[in-house]
Tab-separated table of C-alpha atoms in Angstrom:
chain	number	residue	atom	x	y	z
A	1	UNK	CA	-2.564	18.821	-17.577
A	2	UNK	CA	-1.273	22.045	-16.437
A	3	UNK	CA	-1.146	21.408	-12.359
A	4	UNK	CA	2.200	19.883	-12.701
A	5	UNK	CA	4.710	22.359	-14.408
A	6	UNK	CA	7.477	21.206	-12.318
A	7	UNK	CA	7.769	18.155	-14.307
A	8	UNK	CA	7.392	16.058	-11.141
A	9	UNK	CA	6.675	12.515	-11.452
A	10	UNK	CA	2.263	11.324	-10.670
A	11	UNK	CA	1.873	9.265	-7.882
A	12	UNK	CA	-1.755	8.453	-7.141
A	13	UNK	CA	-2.618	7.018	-4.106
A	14	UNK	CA	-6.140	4.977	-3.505
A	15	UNK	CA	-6.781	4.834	0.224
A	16	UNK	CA	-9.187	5.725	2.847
A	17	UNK	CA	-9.315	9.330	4.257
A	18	UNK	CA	-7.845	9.471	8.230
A	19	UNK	CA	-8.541	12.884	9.832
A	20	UNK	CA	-5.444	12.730	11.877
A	21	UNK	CA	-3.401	12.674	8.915
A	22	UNK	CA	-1.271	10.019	10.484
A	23	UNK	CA	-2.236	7.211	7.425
A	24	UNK	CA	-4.603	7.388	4.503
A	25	UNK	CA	-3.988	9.718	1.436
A	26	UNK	CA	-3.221	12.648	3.086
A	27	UNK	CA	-0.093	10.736	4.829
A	28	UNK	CA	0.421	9.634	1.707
A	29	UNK	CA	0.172	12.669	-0.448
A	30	UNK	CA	2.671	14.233	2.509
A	31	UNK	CA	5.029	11.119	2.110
A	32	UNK	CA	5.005	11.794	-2.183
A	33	UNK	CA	5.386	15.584	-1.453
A	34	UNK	CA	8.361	14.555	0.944
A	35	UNK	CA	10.123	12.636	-2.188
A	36	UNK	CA	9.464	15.071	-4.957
A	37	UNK	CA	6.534	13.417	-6.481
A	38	UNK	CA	3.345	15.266	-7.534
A	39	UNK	CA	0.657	13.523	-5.568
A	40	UNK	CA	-3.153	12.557	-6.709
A	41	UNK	CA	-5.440	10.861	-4.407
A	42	UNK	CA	-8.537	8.460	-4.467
A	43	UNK	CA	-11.021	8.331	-1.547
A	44	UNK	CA	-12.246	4.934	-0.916
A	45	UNK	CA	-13.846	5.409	3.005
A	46	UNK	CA	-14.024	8.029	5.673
A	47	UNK	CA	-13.125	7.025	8.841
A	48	UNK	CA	-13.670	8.360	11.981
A	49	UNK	CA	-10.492	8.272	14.230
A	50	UNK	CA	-8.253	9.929	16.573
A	51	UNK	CA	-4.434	8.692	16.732
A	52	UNK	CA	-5.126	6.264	18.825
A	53	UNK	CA	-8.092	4.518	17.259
A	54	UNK	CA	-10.469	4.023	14.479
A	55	UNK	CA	-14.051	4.337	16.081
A	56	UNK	CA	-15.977	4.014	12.394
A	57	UNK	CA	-15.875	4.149	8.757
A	58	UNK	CA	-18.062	4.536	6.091
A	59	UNK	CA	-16.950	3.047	1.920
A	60	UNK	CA	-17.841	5.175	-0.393
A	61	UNK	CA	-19.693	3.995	-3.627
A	62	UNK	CA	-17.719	1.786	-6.081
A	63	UNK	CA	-19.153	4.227	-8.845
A	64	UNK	CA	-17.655	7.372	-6.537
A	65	UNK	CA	-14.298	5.602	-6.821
A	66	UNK	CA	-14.397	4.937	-10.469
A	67	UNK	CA	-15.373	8.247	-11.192
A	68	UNK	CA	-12.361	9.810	-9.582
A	69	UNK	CA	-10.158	7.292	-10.987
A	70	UNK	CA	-11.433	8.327	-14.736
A	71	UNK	CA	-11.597	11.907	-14.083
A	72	UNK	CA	-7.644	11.881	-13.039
A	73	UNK	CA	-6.685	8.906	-15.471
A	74	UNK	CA	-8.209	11.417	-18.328
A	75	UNK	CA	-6.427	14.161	-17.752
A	76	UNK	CA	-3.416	13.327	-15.767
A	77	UNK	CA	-0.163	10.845	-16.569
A	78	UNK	CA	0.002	8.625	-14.024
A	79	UNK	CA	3.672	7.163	-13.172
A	80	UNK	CA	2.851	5.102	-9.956
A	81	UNK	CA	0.042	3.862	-8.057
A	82	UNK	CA	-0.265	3.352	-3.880
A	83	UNK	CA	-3.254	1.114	-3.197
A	84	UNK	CA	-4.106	1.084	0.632
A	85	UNK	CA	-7.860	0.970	2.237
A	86	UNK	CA	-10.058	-1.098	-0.111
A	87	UNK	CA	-12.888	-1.386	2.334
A	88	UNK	CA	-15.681	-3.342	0.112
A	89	UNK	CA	-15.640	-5.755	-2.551
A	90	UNK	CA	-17.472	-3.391	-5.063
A	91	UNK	CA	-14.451	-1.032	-4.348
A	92	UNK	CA	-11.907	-3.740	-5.278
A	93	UNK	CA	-13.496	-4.676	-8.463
A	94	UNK	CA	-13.680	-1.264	-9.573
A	95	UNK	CA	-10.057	-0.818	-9.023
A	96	UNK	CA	-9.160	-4.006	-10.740
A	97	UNK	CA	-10.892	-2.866	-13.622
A	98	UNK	CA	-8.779	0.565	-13.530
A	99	UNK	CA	-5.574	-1.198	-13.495
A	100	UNK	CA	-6.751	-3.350	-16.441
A	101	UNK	CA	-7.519	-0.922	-18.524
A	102	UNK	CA	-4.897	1.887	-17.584
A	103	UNK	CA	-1.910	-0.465	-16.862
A	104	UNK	CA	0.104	1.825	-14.869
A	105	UNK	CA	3.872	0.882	-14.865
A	106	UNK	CA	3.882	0.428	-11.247
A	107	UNK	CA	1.783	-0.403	-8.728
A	108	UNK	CA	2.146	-0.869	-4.585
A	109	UNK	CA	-0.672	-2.613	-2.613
A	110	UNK	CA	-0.247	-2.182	1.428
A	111	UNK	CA	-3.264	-4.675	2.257
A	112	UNK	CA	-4.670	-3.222	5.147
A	113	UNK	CA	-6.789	-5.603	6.867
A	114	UNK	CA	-7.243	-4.205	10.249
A	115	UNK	CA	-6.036	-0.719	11.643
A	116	UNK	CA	-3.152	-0.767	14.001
A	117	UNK	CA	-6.186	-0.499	16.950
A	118	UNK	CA	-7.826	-3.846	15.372
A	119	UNK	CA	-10.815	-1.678	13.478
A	120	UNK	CA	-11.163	-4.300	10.211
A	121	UNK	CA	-10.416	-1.875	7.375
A	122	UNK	CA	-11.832	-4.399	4.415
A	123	UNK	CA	-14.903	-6.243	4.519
A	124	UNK	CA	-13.946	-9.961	4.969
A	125	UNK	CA	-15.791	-11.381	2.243
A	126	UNK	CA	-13.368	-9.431	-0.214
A	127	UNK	CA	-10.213	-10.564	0.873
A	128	UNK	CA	-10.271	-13.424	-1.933
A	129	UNK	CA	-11.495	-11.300	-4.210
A	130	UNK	CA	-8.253	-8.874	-3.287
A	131	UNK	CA	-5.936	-12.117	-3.809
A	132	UNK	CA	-7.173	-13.517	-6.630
A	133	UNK	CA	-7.834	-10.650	-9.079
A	134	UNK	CA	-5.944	-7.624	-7.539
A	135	UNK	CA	-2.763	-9.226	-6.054
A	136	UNK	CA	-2.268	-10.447	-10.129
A	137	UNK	CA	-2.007	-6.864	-11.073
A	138	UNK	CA	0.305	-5.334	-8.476
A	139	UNK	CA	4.055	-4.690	-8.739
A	140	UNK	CA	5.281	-5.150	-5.119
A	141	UNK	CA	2.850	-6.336	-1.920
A	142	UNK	CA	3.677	-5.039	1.162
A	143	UNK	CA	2.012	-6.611	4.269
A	144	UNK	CA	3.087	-5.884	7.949
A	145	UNK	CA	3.326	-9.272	9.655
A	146	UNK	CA	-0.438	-9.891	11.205
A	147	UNK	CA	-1.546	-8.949	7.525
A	148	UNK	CA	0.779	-11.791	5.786
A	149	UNK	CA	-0.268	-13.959	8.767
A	150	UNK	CA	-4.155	-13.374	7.725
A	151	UNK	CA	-3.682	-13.621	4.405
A	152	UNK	CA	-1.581	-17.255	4.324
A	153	UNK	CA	-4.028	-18.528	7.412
A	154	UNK	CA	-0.510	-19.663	9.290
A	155	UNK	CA	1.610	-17.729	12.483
A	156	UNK	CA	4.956	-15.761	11.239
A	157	UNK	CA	7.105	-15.208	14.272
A	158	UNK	CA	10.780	-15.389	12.400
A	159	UNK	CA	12.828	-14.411	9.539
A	160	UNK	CA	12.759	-18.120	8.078
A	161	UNK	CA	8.676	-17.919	8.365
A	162	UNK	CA	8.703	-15.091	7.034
A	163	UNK	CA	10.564	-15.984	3.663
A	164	UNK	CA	8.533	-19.068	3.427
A	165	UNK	CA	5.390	-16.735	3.601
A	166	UNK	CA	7.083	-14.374	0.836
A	167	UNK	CA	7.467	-16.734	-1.367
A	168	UNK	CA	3.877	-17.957	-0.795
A	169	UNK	CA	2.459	-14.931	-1.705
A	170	UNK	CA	4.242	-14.523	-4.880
A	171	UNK	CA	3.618	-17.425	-5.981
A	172	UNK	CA	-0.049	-16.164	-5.363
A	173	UNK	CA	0.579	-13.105	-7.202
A	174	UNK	CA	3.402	-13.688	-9.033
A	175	UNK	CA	4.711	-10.039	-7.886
A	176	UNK	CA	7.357	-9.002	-5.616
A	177	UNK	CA	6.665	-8.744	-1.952
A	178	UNK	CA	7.878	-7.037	1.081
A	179	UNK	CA	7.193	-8.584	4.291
A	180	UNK	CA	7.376	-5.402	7.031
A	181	UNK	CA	8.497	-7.655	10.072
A	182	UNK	CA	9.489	-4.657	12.153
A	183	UNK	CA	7.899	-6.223	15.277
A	184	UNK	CA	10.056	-9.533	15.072
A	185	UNK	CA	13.486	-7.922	16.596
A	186	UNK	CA	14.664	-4.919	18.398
A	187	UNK	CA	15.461	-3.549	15.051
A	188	UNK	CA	12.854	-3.207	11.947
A	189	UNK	CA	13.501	-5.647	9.578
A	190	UNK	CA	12.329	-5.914	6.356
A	191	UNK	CA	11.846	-9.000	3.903
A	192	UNK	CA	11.836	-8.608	-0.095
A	193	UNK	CA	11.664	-11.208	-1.958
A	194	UNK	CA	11.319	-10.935	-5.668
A	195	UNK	CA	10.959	-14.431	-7.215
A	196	UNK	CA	14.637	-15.185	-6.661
A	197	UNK	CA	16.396	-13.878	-3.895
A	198	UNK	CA	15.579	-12.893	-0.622
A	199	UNK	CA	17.427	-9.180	0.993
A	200	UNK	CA	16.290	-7.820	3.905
A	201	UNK	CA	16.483	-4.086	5.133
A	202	UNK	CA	17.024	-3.515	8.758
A	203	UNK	CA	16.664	0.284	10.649
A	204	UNK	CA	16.734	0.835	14.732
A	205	UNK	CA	13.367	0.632	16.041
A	206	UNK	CA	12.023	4.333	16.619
A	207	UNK	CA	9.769	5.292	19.944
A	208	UNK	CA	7.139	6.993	17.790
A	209	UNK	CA	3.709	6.037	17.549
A	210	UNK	CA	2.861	3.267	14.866
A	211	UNK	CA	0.021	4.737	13.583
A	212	UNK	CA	0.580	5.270	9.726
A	213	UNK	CA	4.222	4.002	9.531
A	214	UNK	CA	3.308	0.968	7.293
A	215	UNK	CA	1.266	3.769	5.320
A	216	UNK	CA	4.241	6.272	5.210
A	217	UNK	CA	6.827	3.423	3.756
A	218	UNK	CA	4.738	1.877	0.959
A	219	UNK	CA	4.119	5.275	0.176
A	220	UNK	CA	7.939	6.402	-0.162
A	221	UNK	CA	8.686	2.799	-2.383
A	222	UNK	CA	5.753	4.212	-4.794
A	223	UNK	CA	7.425	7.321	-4.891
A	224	UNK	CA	10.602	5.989	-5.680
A	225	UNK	CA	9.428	3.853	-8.302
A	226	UNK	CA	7.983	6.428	-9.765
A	227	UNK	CA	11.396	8.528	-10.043
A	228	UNK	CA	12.992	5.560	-11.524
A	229	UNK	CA	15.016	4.089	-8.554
A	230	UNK	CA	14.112	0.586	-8.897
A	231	UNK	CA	12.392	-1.498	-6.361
A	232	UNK	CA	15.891	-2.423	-4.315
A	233	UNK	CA	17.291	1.035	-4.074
A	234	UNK	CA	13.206	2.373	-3.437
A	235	UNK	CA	12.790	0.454	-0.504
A	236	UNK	CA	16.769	1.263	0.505
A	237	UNK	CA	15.985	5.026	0.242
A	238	UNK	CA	12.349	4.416	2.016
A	239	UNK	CA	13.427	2.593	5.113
A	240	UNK	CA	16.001	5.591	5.603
């Protein structure tokens, strides 16, 4: 590979493609340009949005997706891996069977549900696909609050729900997970919880739109995994 002669470390994201640039790889592949990282992207859908709302969105094939995964996988070293919009089943199992085989070292799922208007971003009948063989694979999950919510089938509405849901989902996935409970208090607070401990990471609430944060932070933890930081000091660095 002879794109990369900065000796950057490969972050790959796997997401849908937003036009506004506000989430989806190309806020992503801003957010690993933003941390030093060289930045590969997968296109799973292409939606049809403005910043305020997701209107449509069509999935691409599963065999679309696996082809760019192989072409890049073949060619390119891969340090990290974002995983945002699945949209369809087919897509998921395709990507399960790309982390199986290449085994990157780390690996970020933001499992995006439902846009921040309410547009569902994954077909429903995948989500226990997504939990049962995907979730398995990952390295950290990091759900906003309505996504943990969905996912467990129960309300979170404080911090002590939300550690009981942390630990719920990894003991589902066996993987460390970040709860993004920014919507709880007047400041954005955090949950990690990685099998043992629980640490939270707090930051003053900002008046900018929503649109894409949730994107922009699971994005900056793969890129600091990917430069060695370690998940405590990634998500430290990332919520700055």
């Amino acid at each position: 590979m002879t794109l990369n002669n900065n000796k950057q470390p490969v972050t790959l994201t796997i997401a849908g493609f937003d036009p506004t640039a506000g989430a989806g790889v190309i806020a992503d592949i801003k957010t690993f340009a933003a941390f030093n990282c060289y930045a590969l992207a997968v296109t799973t859908a292409i939606t049809v949005q403005d910043t305020a709302k997701v209107y449509s969105s069509t999935s691409l094939s599963a065999d679309l997706v696996i082809d760019q995964l192989q072409a890049l996988s073949q060619d390119i070293s891969i340090d990290a891996v974002k995983i945002g919009m699945l949209a369809s089943e087919e897509i998921v199992l395709a990507i399960v069977d790309f982390l199986a085989s290449y085994q990157p070292k780390f690996v970020v799922l933001d499992p995006l549900l439902y846009s921040t208007s309410g547009y569902p971003l994954l077909n429903p009948s995948a989500k226990d696909t997504v939990v049962n063989k995907l979730f398995p694979l990952v390295t950290l999950l990091t759900p906003n609050l309505i996504e943990a919510s969905l996912l467990l089938g129960e309300e979170i509405q404080n911090l002590e729900q939300m550690k009981i849901a942390a630990k719920k989902l990894y003991n589902s996935c066996n993987s460390a997970v970040l709860i993004k409970g920014g919507h709880l208090t007047q400041d954005a607070i955090d949950l990690l919880y990685e099998g043992t401990n629980y640490q939270t990471f707090s930051a003053p609430r900002t008046a900018i739109s929503a649109h894409g944060t949730g994107c922009a932070l699971s994005s900056a933890i793969t890129a600091g995994l990917a430069r060695g930081n370690g998940l405590i000091k990634s998500v430290e660095n990332a919520k700055e």
